[in-house]
Coordinates of C-alpha atoms and ligand atoms in Angstrom, one line a residue:
X12 CA -12.2 53.9 -31.3
X13 CA -12.7 57.6 -30.6
X14 CA -13.9 58.6 -27.6
X15 CA -17.6 60.3 -28.2
X16 CA -17.6 59.7 -31.7
X17 CA -17.1 56.4 -31.3
X18 CA -20.2 55.6 -33.4
X19 CA -18.7 57.3 -36.0
X20 CA -17.1 54.4 -38.2
X21 CA -15.2 55.8 -40.8
X22 CA -12.3 57.5 -40.8
X23 CA -11.2 60.6 -41.9
X24 CA -9.7 60.7 -45.4
X25 CA -6.2 62.5 -45.4
X26 CA -6.4 65.4 -48.3
X27 CA -8.9 67.4 -46.7
X28 CA -7.9 71.3 -47.5
X29 CA -10.1 73.1 -45.3
X30 CA -13.2 73.1 -42.6
X31 CA -16.0 73.6 -45.0
X32 CA -14.7 70.4 -47.2
X33 CA -14.3 68.4 -43.6
X34 CA -17.8 69.7 -42.3
X35 CA -19.2 68.1 -45.6
X36 CA -17.4 65.2 -44.4
X37 CA -18.9 64.3 -41.6
X38 CA -22.5 65.6 -41.9
X39 CA -22.2 62.8 -45.7
X40 CA -20.8 59.8 -43.3
X41 CA -22.7 61.1 -40.4
X42 CA -25.4 62.0 -41.1
X43 CA -26.8 59.8 -44.8
X44 CA -29.9 60.3 -44.4
X45 CA -30.4 63.6 -44.3
X46 CA -30.2 66.5 -46.2
X47 CA -27.8 69.6 -44.8
X48 CA -27.0 72.8 -47.2
X49 CA -24.2 74.3 -46.0
X50 CA -23.9 78.2 -47.1
X51 CA -20.0 79.8 -46.4
X52 CA -20.5 82.9 -45.6
X53 CA -17.4 84.6 -44.1
X54 CA -18.3 87.4 -41.8
X55 CA -19.3 84.8 -39.4
X56 CA -15.8 83.2 -39.0
X57 CA -16.4 80.6 -36.1
X58 CA -20.1 81.1 -35.8
X59 CA -22.6 79.4 -37.4
X60 CA -26.8 79.5 -37.6
X61 CA -28.5 75.9 -38.5
X62 CA -32.1 76.1 -39.8
X63 CA -34.4 73.2 -40.0
X64 CA -35.8 72.7 -43.8
X65 CA -38.6 70.4 -45.0
X66 CA -36.7 67.3 -45.3
X67 CA -33.1 68.5 -44.1
X68 CA -31.7 72.2 -42.9
X69 CA -29.3 74.3 -43.9
X70 CA -25.9 75.6 -42.0
X71 CA -24.9 79.2 -42.8
X72 CA -21.6 80.1 -40.8
X73 CA -18.4 80.9 -41.7
X74 CA -14.9 78.8 -42.8
X75 CA -14.9 77.0 -39.7
X76 CA -18.1 78.0 -38.4
X77 CA -19.6 75.6 -41.0
X78 CA -17.5 72.8 -39.1
X79 CA -18.9 73.6 -35.7
X80 CA -22.1 74.0 -37.5
X81 CA -22.2 70.6 -38.4
X82 CA -21.2 69.0 -35.5
X83 CA -23.8 70.6 -33.4
X84 CA -25.9 69.1 -36.0
X85 CA -24.7 65.8 -36.0
X86 CA -24.1 65.5 -32.3
X87 CA -27.8 66.5 -31.8
X88 CA -28.9 64.4 -33.9
X89 CA -27.1 61.3 -32.4
X90 CA -28.1 61.7 -29.2
X91 CA -31.8 62.2 -30.4
X92 CA -32.5 65.7 -29.8
X93 CA -34.5 67.1 -32.2
X94 CA -33.3 70.2 -33.6
X95 CA -37.4 72.0 -34.9
X96 CA -35.6 75.7 -34.1
X97 CA -32.8 77.5 -35.0
X98 CA -30.0 77.8 -33.8
X99 CA -27.8 80.3 -33.7
X100 CA -24.2 79.7 -32.1
X101 CA -20.6 81.8 -32.4
X102 CA -17.6 80.9 -29.3
X103 CA -17.4 84.1 -26.9
X104 CA -13.5 83.5 -26.5
X105 CA -11.6 83.8 -29.0
X106 CA -8.8 81.6 -28.2
X107 CA -9.9 78.1 -26.5
X108 CA -6.1 76.1 -26.1
X109 CA -5.3 73.1 -25.2
X110 CA -1.6 73.1 -23.6
X111 CA 0.0 69.8 -24.6
X112 CA 2.7 69.5 -22.5
X113 CA 4.7 67.2 -24.6
X114 CA 8.6 66.9 -24.9
X115 CA 10.6 66.0 -27.6
X116 CA 11.6 62.4 -25.6
X117 CA 8.3 61.5 -26.3
X118 CA 6.9 61.9 -22.1
X119 CA 4.4 63.6 -21.0
X120 CA 4.8 66.2 -18.1
X121 CA 1.5 65.0 -16.1
X122 CA 0.4 63.1 -18.6
X123 CA -1.3 60.0 -17.4
X124 CA -2.2 58.9 -20.5
X125 CA 0.9 57.5 -22.2
X126 CA 3.3 59.3 -24.8
X127 CA 3.1 62.1 -26.8
X128 CA 1.3 62.3 -30.1
X129 CA 3.6 64.3 -31.5
X130 CA 7.5 63.4 -30.4
X131 CA 9.4 60.8 -30.8
X132 CA 13.3 59.9 -30.0
X133 CA 13.9 63.7 -29.9
X134 CA 11.4 65.0 -33.0
X135 CA 8.2 66.1 -33.7
X136 CA 7.2 62.3 -35.4
X137 CA 3.6 61.2 -35.4
X138 CA 0.1 59.1 -36.5
X139 CA -1.3 60.5 -39.4
X140 CA -4.4 58.9 -38.4
X141 CA -4.7 59.6 -35.0
X142 CA -3.5 62.9 -35.5
X143 CA -6.9 63.7 -38.2
X144 CA -8.4 61.2 -35.1
X145 CA -7.5 63.8 -32.6
X146 CA -8.1 67.1 -34.9
X147 CA -11.6 65.9 -35.5
X148 CA -12.3 65.5 -31.4
X149 CA -11.0 69.2 -30.8
X150 CA -12.7 70.0 -34.3
X151 CA -16.0 68.7 -32.9
X152 CA -16.2 70.4 -29.1
X153 CA -14.9 73.9 -30.9
X154 CA -11.0 73.9 -29.9
X155 CA -9.2 75.7 -32.0
X156 CA -5.4 76.0 -30.6
X157 CA -3.0 74.1 -29.9
X158 CA 0.1 74.1 -27.8
X159 CA 2.5 71.2 -29.0
X160 CA 5.6 71.3 -26.7
X161 CA 5.1 71.6 -23.0
X162 CA 5.8 75.0 -21.0
X163 CA 9.3 74.0 -20.3
X164 CA 11.3 73.6 -23.3
X165 CA 13.7 71.2 -22.3
X166 CA 16.8 70.6 -24.6
X167 CA 16.3 70.2 -27.9
X168 CA 12.2 71.8 -27.8
X169 CA 14.2 74.7 -28.8
X170 CA 14.7 72.9 -32.6
X171 CA 11.2 73.6 -32.7
X172 CA 12.0 77.4 -34.0
X173 CA 15.5 75.9 -36.0
X174 CA 16.1 72.7 -37.5
X175 CA 12.5 71.5 -36.8
X176 CA 11.1 73.8 -38.6
X177 CA 10.1 71.8 -42.2
X178 CA 7.9 68.9 -39.2
X179 CA 6.5 72.2 -37.5
X180 CA 4.7 72.5 -40.7
X181 CA 3.8 69.4 -41.9
X182 CA 1.9 69.2 -38.9
X183 CA 0.0 72.6 -38.8
X184 CA -1.3 71.0 -42.0
X185 CA -1.9 67.9 -40.5
X186 CA -4.5 69.9 -38.1
X187 CA -5.7 72.7 -40.9
X188 CA -8.7 71.4 -41.8
X189 CA -10.2 71.1 -38.3
X190 CA -9.5 74.8 -37.9
X191 CA -6.7 74.3 -35.0
X192 CA -4.0 76.6 -34.8
X193 CA -0.8 75.9 -33.6
X194 CA 1.2 77.5 -30.9
X195 CA 4.0 77.0 -29.6
X196 CA 6.8 76.5 -26.4
X197 CA 9.7 78.7 -26.2
X198 CA 12.5 78.5 -24.5
X199 CA 12.7 82.8 -23.3
X200 CA 16.9 82.2 -23.4
X201 CA 17.1 80.6 -26.4
X202 CA 18.8 83.8 -28.6
X203 CA 22.2 82.4 -26.1
X204 CA 22.2 79.0 -28.6
X205 CA 23.0 81.4 -31.5
X206 CA 26.4 82.5 -29.4
X207 CA 24.4 85.9 -27.9
X208 CA 25.9 86.3 -24.8
X209 CA 22.5 87.7 -22.8
X210 CA 18.7 86.9 -23.3
X211 CA 17.6 90.7 -22.6
X212 CA 14.7 91.7 -24.5
X213 CA 15.4 95.1 -24.4
X214 CA 19.2 94.2 -25.8
X215 CA 18.9 94.7 -29.4
X216 CA 20.6 91.6 -30.9
X217 CA 18.0 89.7 -28.8
X218 CA 15.2 91.5 -29.9
X219 CA 17.1 90.9 -34.0
X220 CA 17.0 87.2 -32.9
X221 CA 13.5 87.7 -32.3
X222 CA 12.6 88.7 -35.0
X223 CA 14.1 87.0 -37.6
X224 CA 13.1 83.2 -35.2
X225 CA 9.4 84.6 -36.1
X226 CA 9.8 85.2 -40.1
X227 CA 11.4 82.0 -39.9
X228 CA 8.9 80.0 -38.5
X229 CA 5.7 81.9 -39.9
X230 CA 6.7 81.6 -43.0
X231 CA 6.8 77.9 -42.9
X232 CA 3.8 78.1 -41.0
X233 CA 1.4 81.5 -41.7
X234 CA -0.6 80.7 -39.0
X235 CA 0.6 80.2 -36.1
X236 CA -1.1 80.8 -33.2
X237 CA 1.7 82.3 -31.8
X238 CA 4.2 82.2 -28.2
X239 CA 3.7 80.3 -25.1
X240 CA 5.9 81.7 -22.0
X241 CA 6.5 80.4 -18.7
X242 CA 8.6 83.1 -17.5
X243 CA 10.8 83.3 -14.6
X244 CA 9.3 80.3 -13.2
X245 CA 10.0 77.3 -11.4
X246 CA 13.9 78.2 -12.7
X247 CA 12.6 78.6 -16.8
X248 CA 14.6 82.1 -17.9
X249 CA 13.1 85.2 -18.0
X250 CA 12.9 89.4 -18.0
X251 CA 14.3 89.4 -13.7
X252 CA 17.6 88.3 -14.8
X253 CA 18.1 91.2 -16.5
X254 CA 16.3 93.3 -13.8
X255 CA 13.6 93.9 -16.4
X256 CA 10.0 93.3 -16.2
X257 CA 7.4 90.9 -17.4
X258 CA 6.1 93.6 -19.5
X259 CA 9.3 93.8 -21.1
X260 CA 10.0 90.3 -21.3
X261 CA 6.8 89.7 -23.5
X262 CA 6.1 93.2 -25.2
X263 CA 9.4 92.5 -26.9
X264 CA 8.6 88.4 -28.7
X265 CA 4.9 90.8 -29.2
X266 CA 7.4 92.1 -31.4
X267 CA 8.6 90.5 -33.1
X268 CA 5.3 89.0 -33.7
X269 CA 2.9 91.5 -34.5
X270 CA 3.7 91.3 -38.5
X271 CA 2.6 88.6 -38.5
X272 CA -0.5 88.5 -37.0
X273 CA 0.3 86.2 -33.5
X274 CA -0.4 86.8 -29.8
X275 CA 2.2 86.2 -26.9
X276 CA 0.3 83.9 -24.4
X277 CA 2.4 85.0 -21.6
X278 CA 2.2 83.1 -18.1
X279 CA 1.7 84.4 -14.4
X280 CA 2.8 81.3 -12.6
X281 CA 5.1 83.1 -10.9
X282 CA 6.1 82.7 -7.3
X283 CA 9.2 82.1 -5.1
X284 CA 10.0 78.1 -5.6
X285 CA 13.5 78.7 -2.7
X286 CA 11.1 79.5 0.0
X287 CA 12.0 78.5 3.5
X288 CA 8.9 76.8 5.3
X289 CA 9.7 78.9 8.5
X290 CA 8.8 82.1 7.0
X291 CA 5.6 83.2 7.3
X292 CA 5.4 86.3 5.8
X293 CA 5.5 85.1 2.4
X294 CA 2.7 83.2 0.2
X295 CA 2.8 81.9 -3.1
X296 CA -0.9 82.6 -3.3
X297 CA -0.1 86.8 -2.8
X298 CA 2.9 86.1 -5.9
X299 CA 1.3 86.3 -9.1
X300 CA -1.2 89.8 -8.1
X301 CA 2.9 91.1 -6.9
X302 CA 4.2 90.5 -9.5
X303 CA 1.8 91.4 -12.1
X304 CA -0.6 94.3 -10.8
X305 CA 2.3 96.8 -11.3
X306 CA 2.7 96.3 -14.9
X307 CA -1.9 96.4 -15.7
X308 CA -2.1 98.6 -18.6
X309 CA 1.6 98.0 -20.0
X310 CA 1.2 94.8 -21.9
X311 CA 1.1 95.4 -26.0
X312 CA -2.1 94.8 -27.1
X313 CA -0.7 91.6 -28.8
X314 CA -0.2 90.0 -25.4
X315 CA -2.6 87.7 -22.9
X316 CA -2.0 86.9 -19.7
X317 CA -3.1 83.4 -19.1
X318 CA -3.4 82.8 -15.5
X319 CA -4.4 79.9 -13.5
X320 CA -7.9 79.3 -12.4
X321 CA -6.6 80.2 -8.8
X322 CA -3.2 81.7 -6.8
X323 CA -1.8 78.2 -6.4
X324 CA -1.7 75.1 -8.5
X325 CA -5.1 73.1 -9.9
X326 CA -5.7 71.9 -6.2
X327 CA -8.9 70.0 -6.3
X328 CA -10.3 74.2 -4.1
X329 CA -8.6 76.9 -4.7
X330 CA -10.3 80.6 -4.6
X331 CA -10.2 82.5 -8.3
X332 CA -7.2 84.0 -9.1
X333 CA -7.3 87.9 -7.4
X334 CA -5.6 88.8 -10.7
X335 CA -9.2 88.3 -12.1
X336 CA -10.9 91.5 -11.8
X337 CA -7.6 93.0 -10.4
X338 CA -6.5 93.5 -14.1
X339 CA -7.7 96.2 -15.7
X340 CA -6.2 96.9 -19.0
X341 CA -4.7 94.1 -19.6
X342 CA -5.5 90.7 -21.6
X343 CA -6.2 88.2 -19.4
X344 CA -7.1 84.0 -20.5
X345 CA -7.5 81.6 -18.3
X346 CA -6.2 78.1 -18.0
X347 CA -6.9 75.5 -16.2
X348 CA -5.8 71.8 -16.5
X349 CA -7.8 68.5 -17.5
X350 CA -5.2 66.8 -17.0
X351 CA -6.1 65.7 -13.4
X352 CA -2.9 66.4 -11.7
X353 CA -3.9 66.7 -8.5
X354 CA -7.0 65.6 -8.9
X355 CA -6.6 61.7 -9.5
X356 CA -4.6 61.4 -12.4
X357 CA -7.2 59.9 -14.8
X358 CA -6.3 56.9 -12.1
X359 CA -9.6 58.4 -10.5
X360 CA -13.1 59.4 -11.6
X361 CA -13.3 63.9 -11.3
X362 CA -15.4 65.1 -13.4
X363 CA -14.2 68.8 -13.5
X364 CA -17.1 70.2 -15.2
X365 CA -18.8 71.6 -11.7
X366 CA -15.7 73.1 -10.8
X367 CA -15.0 75.6 -13.8
X368 CA -18.1 77.0 -13.6
X369 CA -18.4 77.8 -10.3
X370 CA -14.6 79.3 -11.4
X371 CA -16.6 80.8 -15.3
X372 CA -19.3 82.0 -12.5
X373 CA -17.4 83.8 -9.7
X374 CA -18.1 87.6 -9.7
X375 CA -15.3 90.0 -8.7
X376 CA -16.7 93.0 -9.0
X377 CA -13.4 95.0 -11.3
X378 CA -14.8 99.0 -10.7
X379 CA -17.2 99.5 -13.3
X380 CA -17.8 96.0 -14.5
X381 CA -19.4 95.1 -10.5
X382 CA -21.7 92.6 -12.4
X383 CA -18.6 90.9 -14.4
X384 CA -17.9 87.4 -13.7
X385 CA -14.3 86.3 -14.7
X386 CA -15.7 84.2 -17.6
X387 CA -16.9 88.0 -19.3
X388 CA -13.6 88.9 -18.1
X389 CA -11.9 86.5 -20.2
X390 CA -14.0 86.8 -23.4
X391 CA -13.1 89.6 -26.1
X392 CA -16.7 90.8 -26.4
X393 CA -17.1 92.1 -22.2
X394 CA -14.7 94.4 -21.4
X395 CA -13.3 95.4 -24.7
X396 CA -9.8 93.4 -24.3
X397 CA -8.6 92.8 -27.6
X398 CA -8.0 89.1 -27.1
X399 CA -9.2 86.8 -24.6
X400 CA -9.6 83.0 -24.2
X401 CA -9.0 80.1 -22.0
X402 CA -6.9 77.1 -22.6
X403 CA -6.6 73.5 -20.8
X404 CA -3.1 71.7 -19.7
X405 CA -4.2 68.3 -21.7
X406 CA -5.4 64.9 -20.8
X407 CA -4.7 63.1 -23.9
X408 CA -2.0 60.2 -24.6
X409 CA -1.4 58.1 -26.9
X410 CA -3.3 56.0 -24.7
X411 CA -5.5 53.4 -27.1
X412 CA -8.5 54.9 -25.3
X413 CA -7.0 58.3 -25.6
X414 CA -7.2 59.8 -21.8
X415 CA -6.3 56.5 -19.9
X416 CA -9.4 56.5 -17.4
X417 CA -12.3 56.5 -20.0
X418 CA -14.6 58.1 -17.9
X419 CA -11.3 61.8 -18.4
X420 CA -12.1 62.1 -21.5
X421 CA -15.4 63.5 -20.0
X422 CA -13.2 66.3 -18.9
X423 CA -11.9 67.1 -23.0
X424 CA -15.0 67.0 -24.1
X425 CA -16.4 69.0 -21.1
X426 CA -14.0 71.8 -21.6
X427 CA -14.2 72.0 -25.3
X428 CA -18.0 72.6 -24.6
X429 CA -17.9 75.2 -21.9
X430 CA -14.6 77.4 -24.2
X431 CA -17.7 77.8 -26.7
X432 CA -19.8 78.2 -24.8
X433 CA -19.0 78.7 -21.2
X434 CA -23.7 78.9 -20.5
X435 CA -24.2 75.3 -20.6
X436 CA -24.8 73.6 -17.2
X437 CA -22.7 70.9 -16.8
X438 CA -24.9 68.2 -16.2
X439 CA -25.7 68.7 -19.5
X440 CA -22.4 68.0 -21.2
X441 CA -21.6 65.2 -19.0
X442 CA -25.5 64.0 -20.4
X443 CA -24.3 64.8 -23.4
X444 CA -20.9 63.3 -23.6
X445 CA -22.3 59.7 -22.1
X446 CA -25.2 59.7 -24.6
X447 CA -22.3 60.0 -27.3
X448 CA -19.7 58.1 -26.0
X449 CA -21.9 55.0 -24.8
X450 CA -24.3 55.0 -27.0
X451 CA -26.6 51.0 -27.1
X452 CA -26.2 51.0 -22.9
X453 CA -29.4 50.7 -21.0
X454 CA -30.6 54.1 -19.9
X455 CA -29.5 52.9 -16.4
X456 CA -26.1 52.9 -17.5
X457 CA -26.3 56.7 -19.2
X458 CA -28.0 57.5 -16.3
X459 CA -25.9 56.4 -13.1
X460 CA -22.7 57.5 -15.4
X461 CA -23.8 61.0 -15.2
X462 CA -25.1 60.9 -11.8
X463 CA -20.8 59.2 -10.9
X464 CA -19.3 61.9 -12.6
X465 CA -21.6 64.7 -11.0
X466 CA -19.9 64.3 -7.7
X467 CA -17.2 62.4 -8.2
X468 CA -15.8 66.0 -8.2
X469 CA -17.0 66.5 -4.2
X470 CA -16.4 63.1 -3.4
X471 CA -12.7 63.3 -4.5
X472 CA -12.7 66.5 -2.4
X473 CA -13.8 65.7 0.9
X474 CA -11.7 61.9 0.8
X475 CA -8.0 64.3 0.3
X476 CA -7.4 67.6 1.9
X477 CA -9.9 69.5 4.4
X478 CA -11.4 72.8 3.2
X479 CA -9.6 74.5 0.6
X480 CA -6.1 73.9 2.3
X481 CA -4.8 71.5 -0.9
X482 CA -1.5 69.6 -1.0
X483 CA -0.8 66.4 1.3
X484 CA -0.1 65.2 -2.0
X485 CA 3.1 62.9 -2.2
X486 CA 5.8 65.2 -3.8
X487 CA 7.2 65.2 -7.6
X488 CA 4.7 62.5 -8.8
X489 CA 1.5 64.5 -7.0
X490 CA -0.3 60.9 -6.3
X491 CA -1.3 59.9 -3.3
X492 CA -1.6 61.2 0.0
X493 CA 1.4 62.3 2.4
X494 CA 0.1 65.0 4.5
X495 CA 3.4 66.7 5.9
X496 CA 5.3 65.6 2.3
X497 CA 5.1 69.0 0.9
X498 CA 5.2 70.9 4.3
X499 CA 8.3 71.3 4.9
X500 CA 9.7 71.7 1.6
X501 CA 10.9 74.4 -0.2
X502 CA 7.8 75.0 -2.5
X503 CA 5.4 77.2 -0.9
X504 CA 3.0 75.0 0.4
X505 CA 2.4 74.9 3.9
X506 CA -0.9 73.6 5.8
X507 CA 0.6 74.9 9.0
X508 CA -1.7 71.5 10.7
X509 CA -0.5 71.3 14.8
X510 CA -1.8 70.5 17.7
X511 CA -4.5 73.3 18.1
X512 CA -5.2 73.7 15.0
X513 CA -4.9 74.2 10.7
X514 CA -4.5 76.3 8.0
X515 CA -2.7 79.4 7.1
X516 CA -3.8 82.9 8.0
X517 CA -4.0 85.2 4.8
X518 CA -6.1 88.1 6.4
X519 CA -4.7 91.4 7.2
X520 CA -2.7 89.5 10.5
X521 CA -1.1 87.3 8.0
X522 CA 0.0 87.4 5.0
X523 CA -2.6 90.1 3.7
X524 CA -3.4 87.8 1.1
X525 CA -7.0 88.4 1.3
X526 CA -6.6 92.0 0.5
X527 CA -5.7 91.5 -3.4
X528 CA -9.7 90.7 -4.1
X529 CA -12.2 93.5 -4.6
X530 CA -14.9 94.3 -2.5
X531 CA -16.8 92.9 -0.9
X532 CA -14.8 89.6 -1.8
X533 CA -12.3 91.1 0.3
X534 CA -14.0 91.8 3.2
X535 CA -16.3 88.3 2.7
X536 CA -12.9 86.3 2.7
X537 CA -10.9 88.3 5.9
X538 CA -13.9 87.4 8.4
X539 CA -14.3 83.7 9.6
X540 CA -18.2 84.4 9.3
X541 CA -18.2 85.3 6.1
X542 CA -15.8 83.3 4.6
X543 CA -17.5 80.0 1.8
X544 CA -16.8 77.3 4.2
X545 CA -15.4 75.4 1.3
X546 CA -12.3 77.7 1.5
X547 CA -11.8 77.6 4.3
X548 CA -8.8 76.7 5.3
X549 CA -6.7 78.7 2.7
X550 CA -7.7 81.7 4.2
X551 CA -7.8 80.6 8.2
X552 CA -5.7 79.0 10.6
X553 CA -8.8 77.4 12.3
X554 CA -9.1 75.2 15.9
X555 CA -9.8 72.2 15.5
X556 CA -13.3 72.5 18.2
X557 CA -14.1 75.5 15.5
X558 CA -18.2 75.3 15.2
X559 CA -18.7 75.2 11.6
X560 CA -22.1 76.2 10.7
X561 CA -23.5 72.4 10.1
X562 CA -23.2 72.6 14.2
X563 CA -19.8 70.4 14.0
X564 CA -16.7 71.0 14.7
X565 CA -13.9 71.3 12.2
X566 CA -11.9 67.6 13.8
X567 CA -15.8 66.0 13.3
X568 CA -16.0 67.4 9.2
X569 CA -13.1 66.3 8.5
X570 CA -13.8 63.3 10.4
X571 CA -16.9 62.7 8.5
X572 CA -16.0 64.0 5.7
X573 CA -13.2 61.8 5.0
X574 CA -15.7 58.3 5.6
X575 CA -18.1 59.8 3.7
X576 CA -15.7 60.4 0.7
X577 CA -14.6 56.7 0.3
X578 CA -17.8 55.5 1.0
X579 CA -18.8 57.5 -2.9
X580 CA -15.3 55.8 -4.1
X581 CA -17.0 52.4 -2.9
X582 CA -20.6 53.4 -4.0
X583 CA -18.9 53.9 -7.8
X584 CA -17.3 50.8 -8.0
X585 CA -20.5 49.4 -6.6
X586 CA -22.9 51.0 -8.6
X587 CA -20.6 50.5 -11.9
X588 CA -20.5 46.1 -11.0
X589 CA -23.9 46.2 -11.1
X590 CA -24.3 47.5 -14.7
X591 CA -22.6 44.4 -15.6
X592 CA -23.9 43.7 -19.5
X593 CA -25.5 47.0 -20.0
X594 CA -22.7 49.2 -20.8
X595 CA -21.8 48.7 -24.9
X596 CA -18.6 49.2 -24.8
X597 CA -17.5 46.0 -23.1
X598 CA -13.7 47.1 -22.8
X599 CA -14.6 50.1 -21.3
X600 CA -16.6 49.1 -19.6
X601 CA -13.5 46.7 -17.6
X602 CA -11.1 49.4 -17.7
X603 CA -12.8 51.5 -16.3
X604 CA -13.6 48.5 -13.6
X605 CA -10.3 48.8 -13.2
X606 CA -10.1 52.0 -11.9
X607 CA -12.8 52.8 -9.8
X608 CA -10.8 49.6 -7.6
X609 CA -8.3 51.6 -7.8
X610 CA -9.7 54.1 -6.6
X611 CA -11.5 52.7 -3.8
X612 CA -8.6 51.6 -2.9
X613 CA -7.3 55.0 -2.2
X614 CA -9.7 56.4 -1.2
X615 CA -9.5 54.7 1.5
X616 CA -5.6 54.6 2.0
X617 CA -6.3 58.6 1.8
X618 CA -9.3 59.2 4.4
X619 CA -6.9 56.4 7.3
X620 CA -3.7 58.7 6.7
X621 CA -5.8 62.2 6.7
X622 CA -8.0 61.1 9.9
X623 CA -5.2 59.6 12.3
X624 CA -2.4 62.9 11.1
X625 CA -5.4 64.7 12.9
X626 CA -6.7 62.6 15.6
X627 CA -3.0 62.4 16.4
X628 CA -2.5 65.8 16.5
X629 CA -5.6 66.8 18.7
X630 CA -6.7 63.4 20.0
X631 CA -10.3 63.8 19.2
X632 CA -13.0 61.0 19.3
X633 CA -14.5 60.7 16.7
X634 CA -18.6 60.9 17.7
X635 CA -20.0 58.2 16.0
X636 CA -16.5 55.6 16.9
X637 CA -15.6 54.6 13.3
X638 CA -12.0 53.1 13.0
X639 CA -9.2 55.3 13.2
X640 CA -6.1 54.4 13.4
X641 CA -3.6 55.7 16.3
Ligands
GCW715 O1 1.7 72.4 -11.6 C1 2.8 72.9 -11.4 C2 3.6 70.8 -12.0 C3 5.1 71.7 -13.5 C4 4.3 72.2 -14.7 C5 4.0 74.3 -13.9 C6 3.7 74.7 -14.4 C7 4.8 72.6 -17.1 O2 3.8 70.3 -11.2 O3 4.7 70.0 -13.7 O4 5.3 72.9 -15.8 O5 2.7 73.9 -12.8 O6 2.2 74.7 -14.8 O7 4.8 74.9 -15.1

């Protein structure tokens, strides 16, 4: 089984060498009756043109562009779309990356779809057929970089730069025909494994060590995309230990990688993870901006800062990270998470493209580029970024269906499609995915799947934490409700609910976070009246009897949305039950049914825990007299 490419019965054979060769193979197998002429034009790189000819098509494209063009044609044809017009396309971002949080022992951090596809028993080890299928899936939606190991680099992942180099080279070779380059997460303190007493980025021996490490790895993987670094974050080593800045650390690596054309992707997920809950001044949301803004302009041009979509951590709703639009002279890429760590862990359906679109379309009002959206800022063609891109934490594993929940595959597909073309809309992506994946199902079934996907993010948001406050999950594994699970902990993730109200005051009277945005966004968030209500509790402490724009009190809104969200989850299950017999893949039907049952139950648990929690705090009855436990 191969997700949205289920209908292609022929596996990719071993031995194909290049994307262009692969393009020929895919076309002849997927569209045997269509004559397609392939013409390589190297200058087009990853771009392509598809022209209808009498009786067929011509695809002109760069080395990888030909493959992307081939997939466009194949997928359009499989969806029954007649391509009568000329199509010109090229990706907006140079780096369209999947971050795998895979560990050498075969586990996947925040993995919800089985074990690693790349590692077993401490070493790189894979099923070549599966890697070819994965390559095909990723290439079909235009993803081009895969970071193979967890950003938390636990031993023996360090061996990827040492003894495991031949295996790394073989894995890179396996992905090459798909136009996919590998990236490695590295341990900033790794020189210390070779007897160097420090990892200080300004120490000559450390600098030498990284140069020779780079030379060693690029000699066997000449097209390695670069190194991904989580430094000074959640216990990971980094330059702070030596009184150095992130720019010192990143630039040291950038110099080592420069001769080989490598890029350093440096994460901005840096905050104090030992906060005292009684401390109202420290604000985790502020941390990345406070750390990185002073270094704007100091990073080498082969460094890209990788910034999570929001200032906290992949919650169901967060404001856009203020470093977007803040940083003016630094390459940036956006990091999102399709692994559904905080959005139902691939047991719940939660289609994330509507969220990603909102992030990409957000206007930051960066001076001189007032109209630029996040999508523009991270692109290589605007703001003169030398480099830029978009990355998603992967949602795949070795489960037979790749993503655990069959409907979660829509997030992998959608992420690739959006990364290639941010102008696409989430609903057409959902429809395209559903038509490809569930080909042969009834039209009613396809429509219902699209409807479930499109309602799923909002449903999840409704039955979980209200109005942008986030968290309220069980600590550590992050599945299921636990309203105060993180409230008295050290991670900086508080909701501050008490008998008067709930929310974090991030205005100038509180933590001052609002002022990290450019105007008019700063003022918009600063004032309760103009703050978008879906983020109200992220920015403000609000009393339960505060009236929202709907005229409802905050507490009534909380009750209502939780009843609605749980009802949505129940509706998804009902809808699915009615589709029995209408979905072509019976096993997938049964698997999805099971997950929707789990989701409907879990949504009730969420609803009741949250409603009861707030009822106990404020004692206000539900206006509709529904059952709220005391
Ligand atoms: O959300 C947190 C996750 C960690 C993860 C970290 C990060 C890889 O819970 O599992 O570590 O973010 O993004 O670095």
